[in-house]
CSV table of C-alpha atoms in Angstrom, one decimal:
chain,number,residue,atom,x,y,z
A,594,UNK,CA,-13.1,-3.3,6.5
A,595,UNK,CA,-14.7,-0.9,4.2
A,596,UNK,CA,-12.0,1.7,4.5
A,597,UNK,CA,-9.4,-1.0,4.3
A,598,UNK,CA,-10.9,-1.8,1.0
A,599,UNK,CA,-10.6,1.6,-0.7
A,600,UNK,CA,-7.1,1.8,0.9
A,601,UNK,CA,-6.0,-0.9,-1.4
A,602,UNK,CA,-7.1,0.6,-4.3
A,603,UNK,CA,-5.5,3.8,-4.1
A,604,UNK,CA,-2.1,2.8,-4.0
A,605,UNK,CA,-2.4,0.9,-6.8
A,606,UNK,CA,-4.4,3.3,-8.6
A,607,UNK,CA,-1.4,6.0,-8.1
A,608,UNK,CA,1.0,3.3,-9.2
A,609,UNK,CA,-0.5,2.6,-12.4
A,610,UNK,CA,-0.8,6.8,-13.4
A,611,UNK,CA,2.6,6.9,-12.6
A,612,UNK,CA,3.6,3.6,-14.5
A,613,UNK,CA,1.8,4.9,-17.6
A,614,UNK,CA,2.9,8.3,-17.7
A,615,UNK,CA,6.6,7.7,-16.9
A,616,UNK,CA,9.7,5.1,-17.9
A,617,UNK,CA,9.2,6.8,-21.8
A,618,UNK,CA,12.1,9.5,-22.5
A,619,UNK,CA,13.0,11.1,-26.3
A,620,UNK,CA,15.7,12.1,-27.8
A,621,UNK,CA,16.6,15.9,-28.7
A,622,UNK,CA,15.1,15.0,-32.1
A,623,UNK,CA,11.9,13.8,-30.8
A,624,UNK,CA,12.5,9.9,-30.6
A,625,UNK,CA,11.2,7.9,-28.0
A,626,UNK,CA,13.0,5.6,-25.8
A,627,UNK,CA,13.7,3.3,-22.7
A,628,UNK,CA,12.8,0.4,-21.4
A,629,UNK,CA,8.9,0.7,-21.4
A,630,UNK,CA,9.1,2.1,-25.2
A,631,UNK,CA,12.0,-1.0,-26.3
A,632,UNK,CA,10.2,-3.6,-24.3
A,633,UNK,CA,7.3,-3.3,-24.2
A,634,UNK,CA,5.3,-0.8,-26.9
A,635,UNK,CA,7.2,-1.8,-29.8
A,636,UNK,CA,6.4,-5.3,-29.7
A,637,UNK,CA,2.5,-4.3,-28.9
A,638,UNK,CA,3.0,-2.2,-32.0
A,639,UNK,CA,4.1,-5.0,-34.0
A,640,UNK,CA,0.8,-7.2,-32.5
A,641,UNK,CA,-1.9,-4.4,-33.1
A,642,UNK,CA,-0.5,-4.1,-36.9
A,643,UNK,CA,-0.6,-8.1,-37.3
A,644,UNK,CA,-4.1,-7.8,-35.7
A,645,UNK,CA,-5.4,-4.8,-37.9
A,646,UNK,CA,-4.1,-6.4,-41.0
A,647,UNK,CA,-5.8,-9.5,-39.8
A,648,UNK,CA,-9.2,-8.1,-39.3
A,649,UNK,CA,-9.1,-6.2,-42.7
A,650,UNK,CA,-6.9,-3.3,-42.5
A,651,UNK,CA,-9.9,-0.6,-42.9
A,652,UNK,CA,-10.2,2.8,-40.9
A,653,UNK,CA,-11.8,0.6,-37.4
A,654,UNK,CA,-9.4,-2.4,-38.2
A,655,UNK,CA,-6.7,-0.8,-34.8
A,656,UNK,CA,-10.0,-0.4,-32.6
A,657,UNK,CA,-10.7,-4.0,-33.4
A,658,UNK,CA,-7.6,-5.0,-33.0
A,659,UNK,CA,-7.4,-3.9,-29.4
A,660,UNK,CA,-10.8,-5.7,-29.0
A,661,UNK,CA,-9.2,-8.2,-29.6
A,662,UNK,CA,-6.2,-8.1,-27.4
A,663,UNK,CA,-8.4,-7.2,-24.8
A,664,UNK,CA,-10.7,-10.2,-25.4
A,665,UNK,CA,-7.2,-12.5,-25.0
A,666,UNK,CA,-5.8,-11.1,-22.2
A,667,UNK,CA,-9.1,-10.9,-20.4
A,668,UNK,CA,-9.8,-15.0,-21.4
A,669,UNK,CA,-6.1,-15.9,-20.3
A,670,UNK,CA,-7.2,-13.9,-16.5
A,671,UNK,CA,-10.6,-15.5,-16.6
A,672,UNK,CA,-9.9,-18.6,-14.2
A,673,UNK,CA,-7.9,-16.4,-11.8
A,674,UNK,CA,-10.8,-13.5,-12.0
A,675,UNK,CA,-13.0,-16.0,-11.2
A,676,UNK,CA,-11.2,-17.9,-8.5
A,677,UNK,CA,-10.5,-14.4,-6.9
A,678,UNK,CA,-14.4,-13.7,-6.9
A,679,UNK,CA,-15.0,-16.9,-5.8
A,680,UNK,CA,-13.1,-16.8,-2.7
A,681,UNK,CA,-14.5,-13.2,-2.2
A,682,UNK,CA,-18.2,-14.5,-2.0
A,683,UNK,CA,-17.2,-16.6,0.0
A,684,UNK,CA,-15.5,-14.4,2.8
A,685,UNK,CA,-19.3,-12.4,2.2
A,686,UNK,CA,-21.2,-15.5,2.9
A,687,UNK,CA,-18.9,-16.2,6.5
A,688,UNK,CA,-19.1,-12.7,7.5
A,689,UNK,CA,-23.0,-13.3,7.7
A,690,UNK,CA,-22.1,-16.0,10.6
A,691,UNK,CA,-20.3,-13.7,12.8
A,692,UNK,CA,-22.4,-10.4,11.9
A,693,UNK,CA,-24.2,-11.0,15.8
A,694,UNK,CA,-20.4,-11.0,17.3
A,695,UNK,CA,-19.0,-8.2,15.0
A,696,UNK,CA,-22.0,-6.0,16.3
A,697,UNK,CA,-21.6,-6.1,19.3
A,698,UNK,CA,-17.6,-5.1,18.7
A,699,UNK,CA,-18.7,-2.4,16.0
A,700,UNK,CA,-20.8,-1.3,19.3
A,701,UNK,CA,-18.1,-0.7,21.8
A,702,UNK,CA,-15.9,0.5,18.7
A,703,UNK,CA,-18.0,3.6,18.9
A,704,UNK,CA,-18.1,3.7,22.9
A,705,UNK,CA,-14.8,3.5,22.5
A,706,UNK,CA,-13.6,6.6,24.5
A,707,UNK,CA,-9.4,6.2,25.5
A,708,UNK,CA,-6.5,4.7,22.9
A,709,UNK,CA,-6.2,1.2,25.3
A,710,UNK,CA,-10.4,0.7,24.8
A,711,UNK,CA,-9.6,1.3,21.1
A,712,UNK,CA,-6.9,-0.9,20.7
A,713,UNK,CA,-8.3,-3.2,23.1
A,714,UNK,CA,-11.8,-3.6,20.4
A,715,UNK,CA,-9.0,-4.0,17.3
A,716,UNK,CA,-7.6,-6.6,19.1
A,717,UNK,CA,-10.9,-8.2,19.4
A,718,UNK,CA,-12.1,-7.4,15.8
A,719,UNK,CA,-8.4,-9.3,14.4
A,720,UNK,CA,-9.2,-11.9,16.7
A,721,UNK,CA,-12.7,-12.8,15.6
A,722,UNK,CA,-11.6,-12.8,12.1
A,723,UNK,CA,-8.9,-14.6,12.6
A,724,UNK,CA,-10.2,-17.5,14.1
A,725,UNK,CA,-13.3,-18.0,12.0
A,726,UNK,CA,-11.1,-18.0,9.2
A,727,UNK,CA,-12.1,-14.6,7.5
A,728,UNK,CA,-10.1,-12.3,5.4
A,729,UNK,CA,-9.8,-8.5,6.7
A,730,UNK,CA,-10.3,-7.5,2.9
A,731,UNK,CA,-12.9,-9.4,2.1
A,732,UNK,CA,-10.8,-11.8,0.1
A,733,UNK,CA,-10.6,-9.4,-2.7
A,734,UNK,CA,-6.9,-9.7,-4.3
A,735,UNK,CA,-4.9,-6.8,-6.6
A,736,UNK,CA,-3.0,-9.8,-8.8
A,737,UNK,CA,-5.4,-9.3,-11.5
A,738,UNK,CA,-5.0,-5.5,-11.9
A,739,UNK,CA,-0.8,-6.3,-10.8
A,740,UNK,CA,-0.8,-8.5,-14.1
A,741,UNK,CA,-2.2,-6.4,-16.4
A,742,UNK,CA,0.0,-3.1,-15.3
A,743,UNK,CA,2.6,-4.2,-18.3
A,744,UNK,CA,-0.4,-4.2,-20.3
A,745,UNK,CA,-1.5,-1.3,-19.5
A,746,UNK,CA,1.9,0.3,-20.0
A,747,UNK,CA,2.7,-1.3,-23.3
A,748,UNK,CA,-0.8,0.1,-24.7
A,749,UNK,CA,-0.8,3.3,-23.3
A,750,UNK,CA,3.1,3.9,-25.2
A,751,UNK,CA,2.3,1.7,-28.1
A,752,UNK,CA,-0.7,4.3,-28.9
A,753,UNK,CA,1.2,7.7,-27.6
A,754,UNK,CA,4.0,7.0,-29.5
A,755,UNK,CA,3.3,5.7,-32.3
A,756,UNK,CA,1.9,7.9,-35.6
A,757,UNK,CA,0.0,5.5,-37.1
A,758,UNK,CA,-1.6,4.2,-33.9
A,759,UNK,CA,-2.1,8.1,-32.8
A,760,UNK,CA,-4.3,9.2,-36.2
A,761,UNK,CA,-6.2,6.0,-36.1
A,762,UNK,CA,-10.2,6.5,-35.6
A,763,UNK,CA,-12.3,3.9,-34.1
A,764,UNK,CA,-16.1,4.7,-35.9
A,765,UNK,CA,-15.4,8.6,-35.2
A,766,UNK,CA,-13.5,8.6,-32.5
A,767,UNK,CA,-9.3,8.9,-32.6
A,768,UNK,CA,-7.9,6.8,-30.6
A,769,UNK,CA,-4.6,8.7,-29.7
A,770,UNK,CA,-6.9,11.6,-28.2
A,771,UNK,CA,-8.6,11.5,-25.1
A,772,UNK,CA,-12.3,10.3,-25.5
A,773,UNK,CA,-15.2,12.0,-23.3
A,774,UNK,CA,-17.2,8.8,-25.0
A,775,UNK,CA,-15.0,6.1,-23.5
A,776,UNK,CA,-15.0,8.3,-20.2
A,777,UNK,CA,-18.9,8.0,-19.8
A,778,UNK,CA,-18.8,4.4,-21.2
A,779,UNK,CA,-15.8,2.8,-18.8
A,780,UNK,CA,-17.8,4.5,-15.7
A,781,UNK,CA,-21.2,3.5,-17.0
A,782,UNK,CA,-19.7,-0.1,-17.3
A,783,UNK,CA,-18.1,-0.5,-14.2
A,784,UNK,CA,-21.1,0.9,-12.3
A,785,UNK,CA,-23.4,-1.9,-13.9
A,786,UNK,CA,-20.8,-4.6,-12.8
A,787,UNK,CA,-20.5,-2.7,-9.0
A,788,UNK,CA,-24.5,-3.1,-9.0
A,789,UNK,CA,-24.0,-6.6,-10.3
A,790,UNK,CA,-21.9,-7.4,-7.7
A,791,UNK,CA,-24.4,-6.4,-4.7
A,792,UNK,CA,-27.2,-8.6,-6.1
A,793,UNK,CA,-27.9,-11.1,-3.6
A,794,UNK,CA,-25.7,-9.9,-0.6
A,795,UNK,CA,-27.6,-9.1,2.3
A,796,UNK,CA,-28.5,-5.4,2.9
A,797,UNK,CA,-25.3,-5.2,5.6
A,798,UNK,CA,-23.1,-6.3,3.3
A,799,UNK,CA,-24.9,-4.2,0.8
A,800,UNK,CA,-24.1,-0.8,2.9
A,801,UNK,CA,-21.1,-1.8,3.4
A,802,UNK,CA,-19.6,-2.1,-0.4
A,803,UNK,CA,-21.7,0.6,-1.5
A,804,UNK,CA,-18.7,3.0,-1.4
A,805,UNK,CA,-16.3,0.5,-3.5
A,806,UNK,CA,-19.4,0.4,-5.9
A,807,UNK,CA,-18.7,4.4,-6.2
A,808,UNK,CA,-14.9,4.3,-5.8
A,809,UNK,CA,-14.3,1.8,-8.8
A,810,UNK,CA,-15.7,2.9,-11.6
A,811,UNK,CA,-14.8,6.6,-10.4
A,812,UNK,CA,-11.2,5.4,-10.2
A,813,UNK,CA,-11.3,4.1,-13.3
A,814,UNK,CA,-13.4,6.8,-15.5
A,815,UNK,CA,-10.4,9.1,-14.1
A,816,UNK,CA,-7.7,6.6,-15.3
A,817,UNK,CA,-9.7,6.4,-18.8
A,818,UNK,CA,-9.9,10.5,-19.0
A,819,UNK,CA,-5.9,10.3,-18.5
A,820,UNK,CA,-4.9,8.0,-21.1
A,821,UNK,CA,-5.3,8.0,-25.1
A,822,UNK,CA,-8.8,6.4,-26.0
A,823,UNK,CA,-7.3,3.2,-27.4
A,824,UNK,CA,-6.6,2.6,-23.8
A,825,UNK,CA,-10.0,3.6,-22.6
A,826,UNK,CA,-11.4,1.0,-25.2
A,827,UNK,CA,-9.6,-1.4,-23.5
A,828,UNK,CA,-10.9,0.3,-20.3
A,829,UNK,CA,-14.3,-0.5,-21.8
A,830,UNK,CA,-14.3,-3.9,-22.7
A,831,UNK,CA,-12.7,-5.0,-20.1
A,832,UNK,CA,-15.4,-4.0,-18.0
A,833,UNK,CA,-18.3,-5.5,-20.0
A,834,UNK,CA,-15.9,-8.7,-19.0
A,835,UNK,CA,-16.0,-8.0,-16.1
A,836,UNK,CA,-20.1,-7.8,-16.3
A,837,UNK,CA,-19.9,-11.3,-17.4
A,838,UNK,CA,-17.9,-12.2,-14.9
A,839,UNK,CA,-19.7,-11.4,-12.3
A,840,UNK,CA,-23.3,-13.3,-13.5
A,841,UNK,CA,-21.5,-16.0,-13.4
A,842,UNK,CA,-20.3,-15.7,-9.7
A,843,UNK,CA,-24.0,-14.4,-9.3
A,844,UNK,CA,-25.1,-18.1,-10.4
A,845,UNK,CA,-22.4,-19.7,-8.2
A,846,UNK,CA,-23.9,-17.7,-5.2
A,847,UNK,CA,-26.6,-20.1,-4.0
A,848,UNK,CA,-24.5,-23.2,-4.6
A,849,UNK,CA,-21.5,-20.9,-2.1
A,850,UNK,CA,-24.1,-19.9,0.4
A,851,UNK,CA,-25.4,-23.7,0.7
A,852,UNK,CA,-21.9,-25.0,1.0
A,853,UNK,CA,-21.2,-22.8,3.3
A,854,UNK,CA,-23.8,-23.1,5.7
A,855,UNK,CA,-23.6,-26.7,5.7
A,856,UNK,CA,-20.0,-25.7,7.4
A,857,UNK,CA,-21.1,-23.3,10.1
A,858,UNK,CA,-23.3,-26.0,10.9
A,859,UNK,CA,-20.4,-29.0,11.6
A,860,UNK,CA,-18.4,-25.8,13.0
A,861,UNK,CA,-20.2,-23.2,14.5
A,862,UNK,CA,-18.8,-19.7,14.3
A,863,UNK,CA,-15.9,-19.5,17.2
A,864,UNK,CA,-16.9,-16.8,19.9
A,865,UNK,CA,-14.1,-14.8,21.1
A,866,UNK,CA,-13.8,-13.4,25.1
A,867,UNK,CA,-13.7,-9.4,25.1
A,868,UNK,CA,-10.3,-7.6,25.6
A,869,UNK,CA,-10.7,-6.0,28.6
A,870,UNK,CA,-8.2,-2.4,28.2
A,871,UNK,CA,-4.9,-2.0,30.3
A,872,UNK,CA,-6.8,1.4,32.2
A,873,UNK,CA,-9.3,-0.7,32.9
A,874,UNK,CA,-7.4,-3.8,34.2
A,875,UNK,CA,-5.3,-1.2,36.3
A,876,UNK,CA,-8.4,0.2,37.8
A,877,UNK,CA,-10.1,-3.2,38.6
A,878,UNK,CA,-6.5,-3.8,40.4
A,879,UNK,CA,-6.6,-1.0,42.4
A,880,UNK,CA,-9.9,-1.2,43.5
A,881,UNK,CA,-9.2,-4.8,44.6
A,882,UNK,CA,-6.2,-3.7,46.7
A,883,UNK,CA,-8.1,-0.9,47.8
A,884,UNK,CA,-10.7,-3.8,48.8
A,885,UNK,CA,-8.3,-5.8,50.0
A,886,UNK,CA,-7.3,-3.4,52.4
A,887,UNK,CA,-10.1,-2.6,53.8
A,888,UNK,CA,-11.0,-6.0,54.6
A,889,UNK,CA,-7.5,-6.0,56.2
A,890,UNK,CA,-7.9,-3.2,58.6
A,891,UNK,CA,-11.6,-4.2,59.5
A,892,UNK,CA,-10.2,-7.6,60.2
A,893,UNK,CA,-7.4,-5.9,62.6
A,894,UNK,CA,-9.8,-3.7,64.4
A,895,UNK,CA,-12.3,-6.8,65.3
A,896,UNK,CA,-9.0,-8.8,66.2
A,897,UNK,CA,-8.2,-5.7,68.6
A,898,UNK,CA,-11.5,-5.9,69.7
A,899,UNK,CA,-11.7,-9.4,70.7
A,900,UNK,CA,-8.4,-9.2,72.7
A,901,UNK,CA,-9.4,-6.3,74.9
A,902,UNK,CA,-12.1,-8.2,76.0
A,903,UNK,CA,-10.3,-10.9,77.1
């Protein structure tokens, strides 16, 4: 589950980079263009101009105005954020009812000795989640991260491209230039909210998100270190959002965990009957004929018996 976890996040990860550091061509006299750059950072150019002139047109006035584009789109995502958090929690909270069944399986994963025993305890592991209603991920979605990839690419061209957005400072530090500041600060951030996030999980649980606590803000501290530092302030405040976010669902916990005990109660965790491997099936077979045969041939030799006799 863990590893299925970090899987997810790599592909998307990869797909980002590639969004924001492609789909932008220029001209042979240095002029940008294409879909991305027409689409997309022109009209964000337009906004964070409208924004800075709004908030007092000074030497910070383009830091504060992606503030406060980040502040938007992060309060237009807040219900589905929360909704997706919720519904993780929730998968955490089942996964404590079946933790007696999945050790066992987690057992004979690691006895595990031929491809059909393997397959036969992933079989097992799909069916026990499957029929107690329990998502292999965790519950934890990408649409979040999927909406805010145009975002990402419409800032990330809006600042590289443009001059005035390229030579503008943010209290010292120029936001067209990569920022060792915003670096620290995005994986600072997003290690708080990982930490957040295992507060009040039971110390299984705990173990096992401790490596998406690490792979996170790592991910993201690389994706920050990549891009401009207007991007990485958007970075950053996103992920004292995301801080927020996560007290809440932190204060929701207790209320989750009663609800869903309550639930295991009226429906008690389903147990599942092991898988027993094809090898072994064909050698329980064979030993029954062999059995079988036996009992045959005995059966013969006492029948033979009793009619010389007679």
């Amino acid at each position: 589950m863990k590893k299925k976890k970090l899987l997810t996040l790599v592909p998307i990860f990869l797909t980002i980079s590639l969004f924001l550091s492609g789909c932008v061509q220029r001209t042979k006299s240095g002029k940008p263009y294409g879909i991305i750059y027409d689409h997309l950072a022109i009209p964000t150019q337009h906004i964070i101009d409208w924004l800075s002139n709004l908030l007092g047109g000074n030497g910070n006035s383009y830091g504060w105005a992606i503030i406060a584009i980040t502040f938007i789109v992060r309060l237009v995502l807040m219900p589905v954020m929360l909704s997706q958090s919720k519904k993780a929690t929730i998968q955490q909270e089942k996964m404590s009812s079946i933790r007696p069944q999945l050790a066992k399986i987690q057992k004979r994963q690691k006895e595990a000795q031929t491809q059909e025993e393997k397959a036969a305890v992933s079989q097992d592991m799909m069916a026990l989640y499957k029929q107690n209603n329990i998502s292999m991920t965790g519950g934890i979605g990408c649409l979040p991260l999927l909406i805010q990839m145009p975002i990402f690419a419409a800032l990330y061209a809006a600042i590289q491209y443009s001059d005035l957005l390229s030579k503008s400072s943010f209290y010292g530090i120029n936001l067209g230039h990569r920022s060792f500041t915003f670096v620290v600060l995005t994986f600072l951030i997003y290690a708080l909210q990982g930490w957040l996030s295992l507060q009040g999980i039971p110390e299984e649980q705990k173990k096992q998100m401790s490596s998406m606590m690490i792979a996170s803000p790592v991910m993201l501290a690389v994706m920050t270190y990549i891009a401009p530092a207007g991007l990485g302030l958007y970075f950053f405040v996103g992920g004292i959002f995301a801080c927020l976010q996560t007290l809440l669902i932190n204060r929701m916990r207790p209320q989750i965990k009663k609800r869903i005990e309550k639930e295991m109660k009226k429906n008690p965790p389903k147990e599942i009957t092991p898988t027993v491997p094809t090898n072994k099936k064909a050698t329980i077979t064979s030993t029954s004929n062999e059995h079988a045969k036996k009992m045959h041939a005995n059966n013969r030799k006492r029948n033979s018996g009793k009619q010389k006799r007679n």
